[in-house]
Structure formats: structure tokens, C-alpha cells
Amino acid sequence: ALGPGKVQLLEAIRETGSIAAAGRDLGMSYKRAWHLVDTMNRCFTSPLVEAAKGGAHGGGARITPLAEEVIDLYRRLETRAHQAGKAELAALMRRLDADT
């Protein structure tokens, strides 16, 4: 239902006001971006993205208040996970082969 790529897509939609433009910014097709939005909208209790159909004045999209909350919760969880795993990540980094 949610992961780093989907959160990036939500943030890009917030910035661009468009699913197509957000997808382009992230290097994905409109079809892929729309599929991810549709999946998120179906998985949550209410939609995360509301889209307006195109036409003479073009369409657009906006994220909902729930999406803002989801982004915030995800980013806070991500920060806590990074902090919790800092020692283990440092230990792994010390074991990496510097020549590869």
C-alpha cells in the first residue's frame, strides 16, 4: 500500500499538481504513476489523491489531507528507523569492500 516510491509520488503530485508531471519528474510513465495512485487510493480508508479530468483547461490532481498525514507519518517512521539502525548500518559499511 505504501513505500518510499509511493511517498515520493505523493510529494511530487503535491508539488506539480499533476499525476503526469509527477511521474515525469520521477522518471515513470503516466500509466505507472496512475496505477500507483489507484493502488494507494484503494488501500486507504479514503483517497490520497483526487484527480480532475482533462479538457479545455486541462486536468490536474491534488493530494488530500489524509495524504498529507500519511506522508508525515511515513517520513517520521523513516527517520526513527534510520536512527534505530544507525549502529548496524555503520557496522555493515565497515565491512564493505572498498574496491567494489
C-alpha atoms as one frame of an Amber mdcrd trajectory, in Angstrom:
protein
   0.000   0.000   0.000   2.846   2.392   0.728   6.597   2.620   0.359   9.314
   5.126  -0.455   8.435   5.394  -4.157   4.752   5.959  -3.494   5.520   8.611
  -0.884   7.828  10.331  -3.392   4.995  10.221  -5.930   2.574  11.816  -3.452
   5.115  14.543  -2.715   5.660  15.136  -6.437   1.902  15.378  -7.041   1.714
  17.903  -4.202   4.466  19.953  -5.878   3.306  19.708  -9.503  -0.471  19.451
  -9.195  -0.400  16.705 -11.804  -0.037  12.929 -11.857   1.581  13.064 -15.307
   4.085  15.763 -14.308   4.870  13.970 -11.051   5.520  10.760 -12.965   7.796
  12.566 -15.419   9.724  14.155 -12.555  10.289  10.672 -11.110  11.120   9.065
 -14.447   7.989   6.943 -14.752   5.213   6.747 -17.296   1.812   8.273 -16.697
   0.356   4.751 -16.758   2.720   3.620 -13.978   2.075   6.751 -11.897  -1.696
   6.384 -12.308  -1.507   2.685 -11.343   0.377   3.564  -8.132  -2.133   6.316
  -7.296  -5.046   3.959  -7.933  -3.482   1.315  -5.691  -2.964   3.804  -2.852
  -6.480   5.204  -3.237  -7.961   1.707  -2.960  -5.801   0.656   0.013  -6.559
   3.552   2.357  -9.814   4.432   4.104 -10.300   7.363   1.726  -8.436   8.562
  -1.375  -4.957  10.056  -1.083  -5.153  11.731  -4.500  -8.080  13.457  -6.145
  -7.799  13.926  -9.906  -9.760  16.226 -12.203 -10.404  15.078 -15.752  -8.693
  16.934 -18.581 -10.499  19.085 -21.071 -10.225  22.565 -22.498  -8.464  23.812
 -19.385  -6.586  20.592 -18.656  -6.895  18.334 -15.674  -4.907  18.174 -12.530
  -4.525  16.383  -9.250  -4.136  17.226  -5.623  -3.307  15.217  -2.561  -5.874
  15.054   0.190  -5.457  15.922   3.878  -5.174  12.168   4.542  -2.237  12.014
   2.105  -0.539  14.875   3.965  -0.944  12.891   7.196   0.306   9.681   5.558
   3.397  11.470   4.170   4.167  12.945   7.580   3.724   9.621   9.380   5.851
   7.783   6.817   8.678  10.336   6.980   8.648  10.248  10.804   8.734   6.433
  10.754  11.595   6.535   8.250  13.585   8.894  10.493  13.038   6.688  13.546
  14.057   3.574  11.599  17.263   5.247  10.426  18.099   6.293  13.970  17.350
   2.833  15.370  19.561   1.115  12.812  22.440   3.581  12.785  24.918   1.324
  14.618  24.109  -1.712  12.464  24.389   0.311   9.267  27.781   1.658  10.346
  28.945  -1.910  11.091  27.806  -3.066   7.655  29.530  -0.131   5.970  32.821
  -1.008   7.681  32.589  -4.497   6.178  32.039  -3.387   2.587  34.871  -3.933
   0.146  36.187  -0.500  -0.752  37.358  -1.792  -4.155  33.868  -2.664  -5.427
